[in-house]
PDB file of C-alpha atoms in Angstrom:
ATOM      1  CA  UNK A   1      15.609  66.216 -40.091  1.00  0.00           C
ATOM      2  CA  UNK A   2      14.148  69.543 -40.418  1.00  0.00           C
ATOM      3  CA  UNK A   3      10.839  68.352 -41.277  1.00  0.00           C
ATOM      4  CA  UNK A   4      10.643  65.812 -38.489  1.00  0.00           C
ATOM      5  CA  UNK A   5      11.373  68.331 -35.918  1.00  0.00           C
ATOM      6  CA  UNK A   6       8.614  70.778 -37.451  1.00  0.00           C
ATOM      7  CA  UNK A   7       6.006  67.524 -37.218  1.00  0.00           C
ATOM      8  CA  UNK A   8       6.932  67.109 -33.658  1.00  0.00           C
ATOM      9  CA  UNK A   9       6.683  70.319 -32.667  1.00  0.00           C
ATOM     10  CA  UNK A  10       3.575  70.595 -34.188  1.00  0.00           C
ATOM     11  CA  UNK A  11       2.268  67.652 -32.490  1.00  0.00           C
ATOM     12  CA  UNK A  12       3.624  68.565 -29.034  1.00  0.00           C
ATOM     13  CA  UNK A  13       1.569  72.604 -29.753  1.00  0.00           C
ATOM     14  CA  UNK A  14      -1.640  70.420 -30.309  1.00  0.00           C
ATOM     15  CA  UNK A  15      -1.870  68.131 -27.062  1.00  0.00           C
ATOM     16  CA  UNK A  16      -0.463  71.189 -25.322  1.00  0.00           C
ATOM     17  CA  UNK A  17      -3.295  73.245 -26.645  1.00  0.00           C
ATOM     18  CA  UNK A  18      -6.189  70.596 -25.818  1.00  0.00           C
ATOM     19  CA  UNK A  19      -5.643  70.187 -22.449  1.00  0.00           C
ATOM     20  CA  UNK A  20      -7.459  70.529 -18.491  1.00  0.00           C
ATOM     21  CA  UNK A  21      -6.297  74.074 -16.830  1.00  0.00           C
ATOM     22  CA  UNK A  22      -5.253  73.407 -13.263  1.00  0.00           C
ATOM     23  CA  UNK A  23      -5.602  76.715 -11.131  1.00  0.00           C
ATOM     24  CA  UNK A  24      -5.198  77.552  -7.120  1.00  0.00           C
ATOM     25  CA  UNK A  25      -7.265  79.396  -5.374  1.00  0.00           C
ATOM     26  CA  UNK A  26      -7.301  80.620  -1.584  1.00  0.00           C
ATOM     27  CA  UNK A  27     -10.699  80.092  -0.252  1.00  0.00           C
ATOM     28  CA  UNK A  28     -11.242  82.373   2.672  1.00  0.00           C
ATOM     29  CA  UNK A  29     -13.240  80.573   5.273  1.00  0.00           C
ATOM     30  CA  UNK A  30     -15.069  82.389   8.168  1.00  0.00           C
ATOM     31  CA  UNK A  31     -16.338  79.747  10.258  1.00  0.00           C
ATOM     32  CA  UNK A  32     -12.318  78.713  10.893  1.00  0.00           C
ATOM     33  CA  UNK A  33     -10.993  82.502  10.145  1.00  0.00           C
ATOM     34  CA  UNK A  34      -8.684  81.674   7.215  1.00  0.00           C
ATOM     35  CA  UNK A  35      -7.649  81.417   4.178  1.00  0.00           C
ATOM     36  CA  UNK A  36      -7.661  77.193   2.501  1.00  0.00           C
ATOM     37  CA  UNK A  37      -6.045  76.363  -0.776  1.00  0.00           C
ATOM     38  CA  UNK A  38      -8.281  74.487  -3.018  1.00  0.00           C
ATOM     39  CA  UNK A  39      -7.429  72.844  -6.670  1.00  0.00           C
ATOM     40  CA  UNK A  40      -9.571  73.415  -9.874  1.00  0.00           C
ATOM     41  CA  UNK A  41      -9.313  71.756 -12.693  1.00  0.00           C
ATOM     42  CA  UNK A  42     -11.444  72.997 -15.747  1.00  0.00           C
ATOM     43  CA  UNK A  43     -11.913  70.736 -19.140  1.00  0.00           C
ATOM     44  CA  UNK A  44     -10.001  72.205 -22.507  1.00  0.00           C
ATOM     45  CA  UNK A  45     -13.715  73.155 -23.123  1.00  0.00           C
ATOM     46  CA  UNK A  46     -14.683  75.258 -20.740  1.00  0.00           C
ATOM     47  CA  UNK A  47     -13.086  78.423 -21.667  1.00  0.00           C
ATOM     48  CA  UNK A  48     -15.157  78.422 -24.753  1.00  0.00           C
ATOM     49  CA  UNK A  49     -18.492  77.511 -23.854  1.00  0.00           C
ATOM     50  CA  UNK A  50     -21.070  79.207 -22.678  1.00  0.00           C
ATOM     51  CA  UNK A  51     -22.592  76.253 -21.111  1.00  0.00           C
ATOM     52  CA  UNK A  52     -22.807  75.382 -17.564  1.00  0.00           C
ATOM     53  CA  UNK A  53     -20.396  71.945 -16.085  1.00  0.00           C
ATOM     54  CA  UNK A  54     -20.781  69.621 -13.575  1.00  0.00           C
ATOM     55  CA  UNK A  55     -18.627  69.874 -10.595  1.00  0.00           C
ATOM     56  CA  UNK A  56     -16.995  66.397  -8.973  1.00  0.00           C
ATOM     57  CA  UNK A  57     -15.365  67.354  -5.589  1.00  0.00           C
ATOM     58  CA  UNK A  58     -12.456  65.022  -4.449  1.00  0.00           C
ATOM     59  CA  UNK A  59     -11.605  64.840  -0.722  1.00  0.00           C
ATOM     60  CA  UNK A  60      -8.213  63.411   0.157  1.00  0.00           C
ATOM     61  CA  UNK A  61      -7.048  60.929   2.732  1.00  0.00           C
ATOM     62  CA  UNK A  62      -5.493  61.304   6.154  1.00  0.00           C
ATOM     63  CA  UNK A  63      -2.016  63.215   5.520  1.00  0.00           C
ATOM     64  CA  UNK A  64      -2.839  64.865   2.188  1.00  0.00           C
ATOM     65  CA  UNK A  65      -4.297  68.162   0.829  1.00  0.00           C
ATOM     66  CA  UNK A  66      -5.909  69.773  -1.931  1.00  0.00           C
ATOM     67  CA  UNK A  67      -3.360  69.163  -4.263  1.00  0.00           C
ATOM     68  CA  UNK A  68      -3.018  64.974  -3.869  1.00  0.00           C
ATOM     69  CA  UNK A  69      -5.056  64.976  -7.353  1.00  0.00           C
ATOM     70  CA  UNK A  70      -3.004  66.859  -9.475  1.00  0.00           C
ATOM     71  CA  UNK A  71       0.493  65.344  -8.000  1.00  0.00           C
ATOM     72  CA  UNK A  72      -0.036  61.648  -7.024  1.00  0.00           C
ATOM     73  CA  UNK A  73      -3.177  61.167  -9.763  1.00  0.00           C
ATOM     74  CA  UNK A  74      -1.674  60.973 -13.407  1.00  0.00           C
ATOM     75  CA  UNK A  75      -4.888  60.978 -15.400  1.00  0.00           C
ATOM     76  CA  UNK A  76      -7.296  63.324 -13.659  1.00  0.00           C
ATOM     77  CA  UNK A  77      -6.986  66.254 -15.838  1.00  0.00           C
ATOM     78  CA  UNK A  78      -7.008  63.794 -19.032  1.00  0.00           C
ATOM     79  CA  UNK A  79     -10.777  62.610 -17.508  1.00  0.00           C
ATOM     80  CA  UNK A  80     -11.722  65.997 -16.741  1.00  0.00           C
ATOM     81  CA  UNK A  81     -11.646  66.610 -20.484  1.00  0.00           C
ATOM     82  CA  UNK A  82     -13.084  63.552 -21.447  1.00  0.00           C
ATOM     83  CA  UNK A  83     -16.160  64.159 -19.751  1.00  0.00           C
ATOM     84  CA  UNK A  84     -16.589  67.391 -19.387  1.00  0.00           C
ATOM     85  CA  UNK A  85     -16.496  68.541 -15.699  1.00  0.00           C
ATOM     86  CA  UNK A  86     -14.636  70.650 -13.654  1.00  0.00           C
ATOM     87  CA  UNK A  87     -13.023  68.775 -10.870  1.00  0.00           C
ATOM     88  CA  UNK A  88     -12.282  70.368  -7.201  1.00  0.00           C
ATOM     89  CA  UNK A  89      -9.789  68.946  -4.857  1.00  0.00           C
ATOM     90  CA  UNK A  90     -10.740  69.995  -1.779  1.00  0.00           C
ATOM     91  CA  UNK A  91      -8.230  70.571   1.474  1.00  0.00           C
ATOM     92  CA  UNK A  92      -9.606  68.782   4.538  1.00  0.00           C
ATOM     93  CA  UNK A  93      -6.236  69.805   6.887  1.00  0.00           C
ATOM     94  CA  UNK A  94      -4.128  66.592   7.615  1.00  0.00           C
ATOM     95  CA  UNK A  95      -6.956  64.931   9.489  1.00  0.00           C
ATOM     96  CA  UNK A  96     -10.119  66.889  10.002  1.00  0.00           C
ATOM     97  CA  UNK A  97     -12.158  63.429   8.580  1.00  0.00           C
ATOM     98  CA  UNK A  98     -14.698  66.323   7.190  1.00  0.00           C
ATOM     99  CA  UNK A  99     -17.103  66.729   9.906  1.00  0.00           C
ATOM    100  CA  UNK A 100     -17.430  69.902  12.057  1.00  0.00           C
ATOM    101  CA  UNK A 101     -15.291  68.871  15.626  1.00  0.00           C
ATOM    102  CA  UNK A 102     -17.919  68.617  18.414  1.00  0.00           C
ATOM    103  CA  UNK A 103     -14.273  69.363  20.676  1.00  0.00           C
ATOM    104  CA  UNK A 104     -12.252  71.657  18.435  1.00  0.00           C
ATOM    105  CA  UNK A 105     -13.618  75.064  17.154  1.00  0.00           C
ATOM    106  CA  UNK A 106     -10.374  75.486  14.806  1.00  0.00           C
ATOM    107  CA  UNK A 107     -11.941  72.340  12.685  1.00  0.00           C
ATOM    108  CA  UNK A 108     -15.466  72.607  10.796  1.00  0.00           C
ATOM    109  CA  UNK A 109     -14.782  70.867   7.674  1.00  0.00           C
ATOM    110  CA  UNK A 110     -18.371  70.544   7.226  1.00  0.00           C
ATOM    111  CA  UNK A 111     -19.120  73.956   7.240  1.00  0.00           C
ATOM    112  CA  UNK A 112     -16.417  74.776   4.975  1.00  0.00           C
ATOM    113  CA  UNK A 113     -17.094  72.499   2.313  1.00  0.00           C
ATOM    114  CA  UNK A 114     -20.868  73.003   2.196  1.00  0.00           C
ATOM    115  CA  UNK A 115     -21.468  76.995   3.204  1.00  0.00           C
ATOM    116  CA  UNK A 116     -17.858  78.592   2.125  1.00  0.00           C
ATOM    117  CA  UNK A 117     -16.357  76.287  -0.708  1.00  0.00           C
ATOM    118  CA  UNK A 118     -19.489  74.955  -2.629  1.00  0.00           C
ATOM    119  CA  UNK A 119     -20.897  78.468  -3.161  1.00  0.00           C
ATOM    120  CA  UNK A 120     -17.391  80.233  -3.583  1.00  0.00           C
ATOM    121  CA  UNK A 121     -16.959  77.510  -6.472  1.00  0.00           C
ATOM    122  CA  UNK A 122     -20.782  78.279  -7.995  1.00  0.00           C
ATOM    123  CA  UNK A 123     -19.862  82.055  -7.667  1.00  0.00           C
ATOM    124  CA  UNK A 124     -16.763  81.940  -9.410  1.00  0.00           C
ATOM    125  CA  UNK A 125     -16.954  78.952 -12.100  1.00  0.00           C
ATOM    126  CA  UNK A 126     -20.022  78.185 -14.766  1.00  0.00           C
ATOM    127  CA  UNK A 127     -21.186  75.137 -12.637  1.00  0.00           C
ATOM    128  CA  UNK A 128     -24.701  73.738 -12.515  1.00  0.00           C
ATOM    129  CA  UNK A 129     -25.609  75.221  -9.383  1.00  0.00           C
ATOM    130  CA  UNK A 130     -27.626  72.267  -8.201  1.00  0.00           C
ATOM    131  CA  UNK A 131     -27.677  68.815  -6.886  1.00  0.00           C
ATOM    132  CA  UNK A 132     -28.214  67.354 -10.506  1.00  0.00           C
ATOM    133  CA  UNK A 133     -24.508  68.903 -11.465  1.00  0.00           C
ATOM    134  CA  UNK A 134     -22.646  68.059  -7.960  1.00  0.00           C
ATOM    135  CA  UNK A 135     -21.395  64.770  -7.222  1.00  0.00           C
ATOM    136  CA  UNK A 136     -18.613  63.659  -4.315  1.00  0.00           C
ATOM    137  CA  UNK A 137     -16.020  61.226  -3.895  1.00  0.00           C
ATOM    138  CA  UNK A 138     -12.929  60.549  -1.725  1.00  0.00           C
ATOM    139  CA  UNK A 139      -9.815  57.904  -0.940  1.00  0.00           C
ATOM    140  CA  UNK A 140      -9.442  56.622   2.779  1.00  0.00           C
ATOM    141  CA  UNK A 141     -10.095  59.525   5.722  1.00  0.00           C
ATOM    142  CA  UNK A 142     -12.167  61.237   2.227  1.00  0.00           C
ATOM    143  CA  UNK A 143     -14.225  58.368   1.452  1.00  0.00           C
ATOM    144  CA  UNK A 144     -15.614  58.677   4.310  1.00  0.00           C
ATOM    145  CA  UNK A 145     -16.280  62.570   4.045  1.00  0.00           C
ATOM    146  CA  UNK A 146     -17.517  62.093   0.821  1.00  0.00           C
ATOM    147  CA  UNK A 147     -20.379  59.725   2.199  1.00  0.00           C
ATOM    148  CA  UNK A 148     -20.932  61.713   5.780  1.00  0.00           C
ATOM    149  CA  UNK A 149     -21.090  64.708   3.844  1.00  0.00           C
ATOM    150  CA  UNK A 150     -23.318  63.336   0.696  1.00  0.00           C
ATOM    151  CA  UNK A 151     -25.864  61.788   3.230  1.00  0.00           C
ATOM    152  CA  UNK A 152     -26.376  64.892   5.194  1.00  0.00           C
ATOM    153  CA  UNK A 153     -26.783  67.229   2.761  1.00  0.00           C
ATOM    154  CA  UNK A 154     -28.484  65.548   0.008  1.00  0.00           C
ATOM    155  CA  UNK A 155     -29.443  69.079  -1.059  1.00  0.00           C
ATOM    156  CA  UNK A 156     -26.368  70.175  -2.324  1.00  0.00           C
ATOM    157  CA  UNK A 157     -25.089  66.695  -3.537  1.00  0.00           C
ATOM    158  CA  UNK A 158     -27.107  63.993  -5.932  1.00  0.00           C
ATOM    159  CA  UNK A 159     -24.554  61.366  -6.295  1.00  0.00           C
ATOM    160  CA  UNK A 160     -21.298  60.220  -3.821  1.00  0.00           C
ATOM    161  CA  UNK A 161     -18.712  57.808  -4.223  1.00  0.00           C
ATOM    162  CA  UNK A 162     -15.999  56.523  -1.690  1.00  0.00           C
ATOM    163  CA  UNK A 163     -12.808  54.497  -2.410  1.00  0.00           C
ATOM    164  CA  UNK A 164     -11.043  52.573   0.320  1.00  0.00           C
ATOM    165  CA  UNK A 165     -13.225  54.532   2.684  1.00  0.00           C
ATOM    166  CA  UNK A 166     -12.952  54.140   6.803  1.00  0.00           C
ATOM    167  CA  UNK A 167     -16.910  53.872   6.547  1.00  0.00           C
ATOM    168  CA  UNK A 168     -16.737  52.973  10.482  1.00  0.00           C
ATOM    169  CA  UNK A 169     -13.309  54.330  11.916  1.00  0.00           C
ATOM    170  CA  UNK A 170     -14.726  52.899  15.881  1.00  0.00           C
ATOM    171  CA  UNK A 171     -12.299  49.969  15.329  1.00  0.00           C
ATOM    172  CA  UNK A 172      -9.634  52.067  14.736  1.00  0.00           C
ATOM    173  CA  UNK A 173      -9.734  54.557  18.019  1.00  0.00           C
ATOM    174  CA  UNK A 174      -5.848  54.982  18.209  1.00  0.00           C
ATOM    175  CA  UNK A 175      -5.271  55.755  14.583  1.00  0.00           C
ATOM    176  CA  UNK A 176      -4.998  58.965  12.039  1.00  0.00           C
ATOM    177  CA  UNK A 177      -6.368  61.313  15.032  1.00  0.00           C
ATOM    178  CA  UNK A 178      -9.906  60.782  15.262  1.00  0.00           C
ATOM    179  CA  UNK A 179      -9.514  61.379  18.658  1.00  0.00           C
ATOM    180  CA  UNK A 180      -8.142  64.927  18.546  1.00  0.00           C
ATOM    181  CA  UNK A 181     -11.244  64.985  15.844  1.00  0.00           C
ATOM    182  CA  UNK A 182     -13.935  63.681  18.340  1.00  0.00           C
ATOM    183  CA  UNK A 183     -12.166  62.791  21.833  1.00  0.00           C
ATOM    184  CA  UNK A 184     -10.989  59.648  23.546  1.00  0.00           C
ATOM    185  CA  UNK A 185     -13.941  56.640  22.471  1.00  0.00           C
ATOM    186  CA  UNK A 186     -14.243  55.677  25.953  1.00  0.00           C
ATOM    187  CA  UNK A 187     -14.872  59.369  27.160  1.00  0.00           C
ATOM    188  CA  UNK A 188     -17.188  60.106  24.215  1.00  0.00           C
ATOM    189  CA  UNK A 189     -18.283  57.173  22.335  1.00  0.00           C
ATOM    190  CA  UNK A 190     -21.534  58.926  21.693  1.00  0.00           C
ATOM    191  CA  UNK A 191     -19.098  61.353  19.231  1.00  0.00           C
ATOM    192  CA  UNK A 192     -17.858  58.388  17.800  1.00  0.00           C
ATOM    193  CA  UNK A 193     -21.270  56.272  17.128  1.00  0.00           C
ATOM    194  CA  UNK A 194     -23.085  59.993  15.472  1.00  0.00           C
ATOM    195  CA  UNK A 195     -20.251  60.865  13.518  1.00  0.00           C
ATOM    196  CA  UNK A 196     -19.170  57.461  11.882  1.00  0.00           C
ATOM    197  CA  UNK A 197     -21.097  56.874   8.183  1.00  0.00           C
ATOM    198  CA  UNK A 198     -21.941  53.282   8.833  1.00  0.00           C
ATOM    199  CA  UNK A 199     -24.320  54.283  11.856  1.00  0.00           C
ATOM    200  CA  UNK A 200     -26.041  57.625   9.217  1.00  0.00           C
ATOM    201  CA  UNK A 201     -27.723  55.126   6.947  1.00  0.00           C
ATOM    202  CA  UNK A 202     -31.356  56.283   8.023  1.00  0.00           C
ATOM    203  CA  UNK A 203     -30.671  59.576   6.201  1.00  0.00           C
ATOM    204  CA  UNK A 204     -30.286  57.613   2.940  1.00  0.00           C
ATOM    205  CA  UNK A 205     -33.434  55.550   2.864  1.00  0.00           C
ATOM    206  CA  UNK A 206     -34.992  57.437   0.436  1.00  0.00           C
ATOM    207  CA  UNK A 207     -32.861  56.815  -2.157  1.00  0.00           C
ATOM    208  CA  UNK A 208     -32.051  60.383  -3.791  1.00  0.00           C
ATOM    209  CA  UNK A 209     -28.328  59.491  -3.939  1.00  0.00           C
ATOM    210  CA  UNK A 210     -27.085  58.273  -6.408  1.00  0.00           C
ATOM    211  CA  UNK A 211     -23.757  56.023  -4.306  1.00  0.00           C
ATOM    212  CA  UNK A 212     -20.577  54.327  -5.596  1.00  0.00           C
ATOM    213  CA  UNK A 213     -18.273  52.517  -3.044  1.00  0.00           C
ATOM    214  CA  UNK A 214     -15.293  50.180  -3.589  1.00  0.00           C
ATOM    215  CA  UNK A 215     -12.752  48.930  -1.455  1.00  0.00           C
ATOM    216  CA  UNK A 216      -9.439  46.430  -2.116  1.00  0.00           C
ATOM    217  CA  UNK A 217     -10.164  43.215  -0.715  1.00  0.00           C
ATOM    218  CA  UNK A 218      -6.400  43.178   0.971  1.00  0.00           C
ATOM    219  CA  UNK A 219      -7.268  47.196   2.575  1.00  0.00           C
ATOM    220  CA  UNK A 220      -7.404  47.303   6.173  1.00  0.00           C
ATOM    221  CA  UNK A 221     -10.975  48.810   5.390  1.00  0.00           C
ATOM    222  CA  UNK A 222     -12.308  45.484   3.560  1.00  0.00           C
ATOM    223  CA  UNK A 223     -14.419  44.234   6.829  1.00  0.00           C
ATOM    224  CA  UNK A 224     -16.264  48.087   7.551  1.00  0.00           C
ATOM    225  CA  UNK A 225     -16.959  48.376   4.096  1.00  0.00           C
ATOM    226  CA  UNK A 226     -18.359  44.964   3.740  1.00  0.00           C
ATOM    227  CA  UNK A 227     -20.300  45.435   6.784  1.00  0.00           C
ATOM    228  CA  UNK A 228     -21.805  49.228   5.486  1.00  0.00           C
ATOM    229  CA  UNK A 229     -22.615  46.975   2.416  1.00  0.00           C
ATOM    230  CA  UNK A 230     -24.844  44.275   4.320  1.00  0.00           C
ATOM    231  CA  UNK A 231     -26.610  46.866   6.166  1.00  0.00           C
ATOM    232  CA  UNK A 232     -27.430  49.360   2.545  1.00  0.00           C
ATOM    233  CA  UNK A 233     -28.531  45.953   1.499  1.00  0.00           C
ATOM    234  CA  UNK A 234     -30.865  45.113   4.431  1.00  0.00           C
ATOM    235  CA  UNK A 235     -32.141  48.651   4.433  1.00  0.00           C
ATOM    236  CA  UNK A 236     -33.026  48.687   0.433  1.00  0.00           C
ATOM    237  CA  UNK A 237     -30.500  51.214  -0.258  1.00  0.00           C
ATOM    238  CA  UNK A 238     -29.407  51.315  -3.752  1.00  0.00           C
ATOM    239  CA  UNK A 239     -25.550  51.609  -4.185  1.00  0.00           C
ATOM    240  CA  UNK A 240     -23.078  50.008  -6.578  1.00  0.00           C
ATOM    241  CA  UNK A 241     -20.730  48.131  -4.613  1.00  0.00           C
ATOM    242  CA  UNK A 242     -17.005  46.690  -5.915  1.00  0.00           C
ATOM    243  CA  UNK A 243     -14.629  44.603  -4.925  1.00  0.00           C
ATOM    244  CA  UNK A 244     -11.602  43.967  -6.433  1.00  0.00           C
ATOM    245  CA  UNK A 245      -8.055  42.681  -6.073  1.00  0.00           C
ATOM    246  CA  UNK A 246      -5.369  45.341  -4.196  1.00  0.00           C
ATOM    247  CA  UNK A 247      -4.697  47.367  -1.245  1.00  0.00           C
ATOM    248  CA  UNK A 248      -4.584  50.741   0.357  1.00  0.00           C
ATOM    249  CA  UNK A 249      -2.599  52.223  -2.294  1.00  0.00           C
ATOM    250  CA  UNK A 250      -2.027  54.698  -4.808  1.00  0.00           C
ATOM    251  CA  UNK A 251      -2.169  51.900  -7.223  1.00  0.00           C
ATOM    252  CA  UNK A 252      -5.614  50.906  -6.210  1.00  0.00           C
ATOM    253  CA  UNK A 253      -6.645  54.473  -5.726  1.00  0.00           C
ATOM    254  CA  UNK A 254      -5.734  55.476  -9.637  1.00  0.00           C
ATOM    255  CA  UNK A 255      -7.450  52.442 -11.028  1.00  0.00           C
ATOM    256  CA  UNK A 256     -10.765  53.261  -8.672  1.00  0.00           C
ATOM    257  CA  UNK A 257     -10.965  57.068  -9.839  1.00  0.00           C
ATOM    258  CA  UNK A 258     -11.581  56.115 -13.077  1.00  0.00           C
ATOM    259  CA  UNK A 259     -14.518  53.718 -12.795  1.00  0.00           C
ATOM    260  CA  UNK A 260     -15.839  56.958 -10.129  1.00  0.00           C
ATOM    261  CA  UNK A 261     -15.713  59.448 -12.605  1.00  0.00           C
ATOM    262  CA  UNK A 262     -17.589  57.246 -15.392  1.00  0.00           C
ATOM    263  CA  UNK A 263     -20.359  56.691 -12.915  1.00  0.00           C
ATOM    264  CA  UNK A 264     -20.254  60.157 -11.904  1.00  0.00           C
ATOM    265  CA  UNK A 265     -20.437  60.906 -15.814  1.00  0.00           C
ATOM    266  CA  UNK A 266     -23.210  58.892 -16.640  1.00  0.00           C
ATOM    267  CA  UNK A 267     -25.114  59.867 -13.495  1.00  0.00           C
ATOM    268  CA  UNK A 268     -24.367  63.563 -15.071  1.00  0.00           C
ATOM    269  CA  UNK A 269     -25.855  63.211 -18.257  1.00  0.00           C
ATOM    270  CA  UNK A 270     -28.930  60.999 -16.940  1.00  0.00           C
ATOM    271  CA  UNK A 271     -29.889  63.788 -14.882  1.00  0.00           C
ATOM    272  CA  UNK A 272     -29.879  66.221 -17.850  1.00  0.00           C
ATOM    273  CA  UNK A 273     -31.787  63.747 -20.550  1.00  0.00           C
ATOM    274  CA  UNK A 274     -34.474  63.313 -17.270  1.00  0.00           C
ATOM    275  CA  UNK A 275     -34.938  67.356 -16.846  1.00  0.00           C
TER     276      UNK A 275
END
């Protein structure tokens, strides 16, 4: 008995040992005058190396918060050691969609995430401090951000990914607050039209991103992602695009991540074999 207690123990010390370290910082942001939590997950082999990692950012969906990886996402640590990468999940309020409000001061998302939190990350963490050791991704409200915020700033970010994404939240106007985000889309459909992904595709015809996007084909977001789809396709944009069977769910969400953060890993260690 004694000896099969001893075996377990020793067993339970050794996955214990090898595992992801989940930390939370405060993230002071000036451009909205406070202080936003942000998750960080670093691999088991980060402490020791003197290497550099790339960063994957994860943006949440309408109603959740930095900390929707770690609690609702079983096996996000368990990839972050796999491949090798620290992984940040981002705050983006309960419904700030990402994008600087052209109507509310108290919300610049945008400005947060690409002038405050990248750098404060870079500063603080061994990351590759470039585009070629960033990537994106996001579920619902955060696939989109992941996308508006990969195409403008291609810069800071070489490969995106969205899952279940509201890629064109116009047919939605009365739903998750875009309209505290942007106004009323009969007052200010011009707000609506810049800020929605589906209408930003001219900033992506070069091709420097590398793009991921997937969508259940029972989500309420099936039809806009199919349609930002076509129009990638008729404008020569190269993208992986999936399909598969399930919904707008945490059970669709789980399964997605995974395939993400292999494409996000492969598009990691293409970019160092190419340099």
């Amino acid at each position: 008995m004694k000896k099969i207690i001893y075996v377990t123990l020793l067993v339970f010390m050794f996955f214990s040992a090898k595992a992801a370290k989940v930390d939370t910082l405060d993230v002071f942001s000036v451009s909205m005058n406070k202080n936003i939590k942000t998750c960080v997950i670093t691999p088991d082999s980060y402490k020791k190396s003197k290497k550099n990692f790339p960063v994957v950012y994860l943006l949440h969906g309408y109603s959740g918060n930095y900390a929707t990886w770690v609690k609702s996402f079983k096996e996000v640590a368990q990839q972050a050691d796999k491949y090798g990468f620290i992984v940040i999940g981002v705050d983006g309020n309960y419904s700030s969609w990402y994008f600087d409000s052209p109507i509310d001061p108290d919300f610049k998302y945008e400005t947060y995430i690409i002038d405050e939190l990248v750098p404060f990350i870079d500063k603080k963490y061994k990351t590759i401090a470039s585009r070629e050791g960033r990537a994106i991704s996001g579920l619902s409200m955060g696939g989109h951000g992941a996308l508006y915020l990969s195409f403008k700033h291609q810069d800071v970010f070489g490969a995106a990914g969205s899952m279940s994404g509201g890629v064109d939240f116009r047919p939605f106007p009365g739903n998750w607050d875009i309209k505290k985000r942007l106004g009323s889309i009969t007052d200010f459909p011009e707000n609506w039209d810049k800020n929605t992904v589906v209408n930003m595709l001219e900033l992506v015809k070069s091709n420097k991103l590398n793009l991921i996007i997937d969508c259940g084909v029972d989500d309420f977001f099936i039809d806009v992602n199919r349609q930002l789809h076509e129009k990638m396709l008729a404008l020569k944009i190269n993208h992986d695009y999936i399909e598969r069977p399930g919904k707008h769910n945490m059970e669709y969400w789980e399964n997605s991540l995974k395939f993400q953060l292999l494409f996000f890993h492969d598009f990691f260690n293409n970019k160092v074999k190419t340099k």
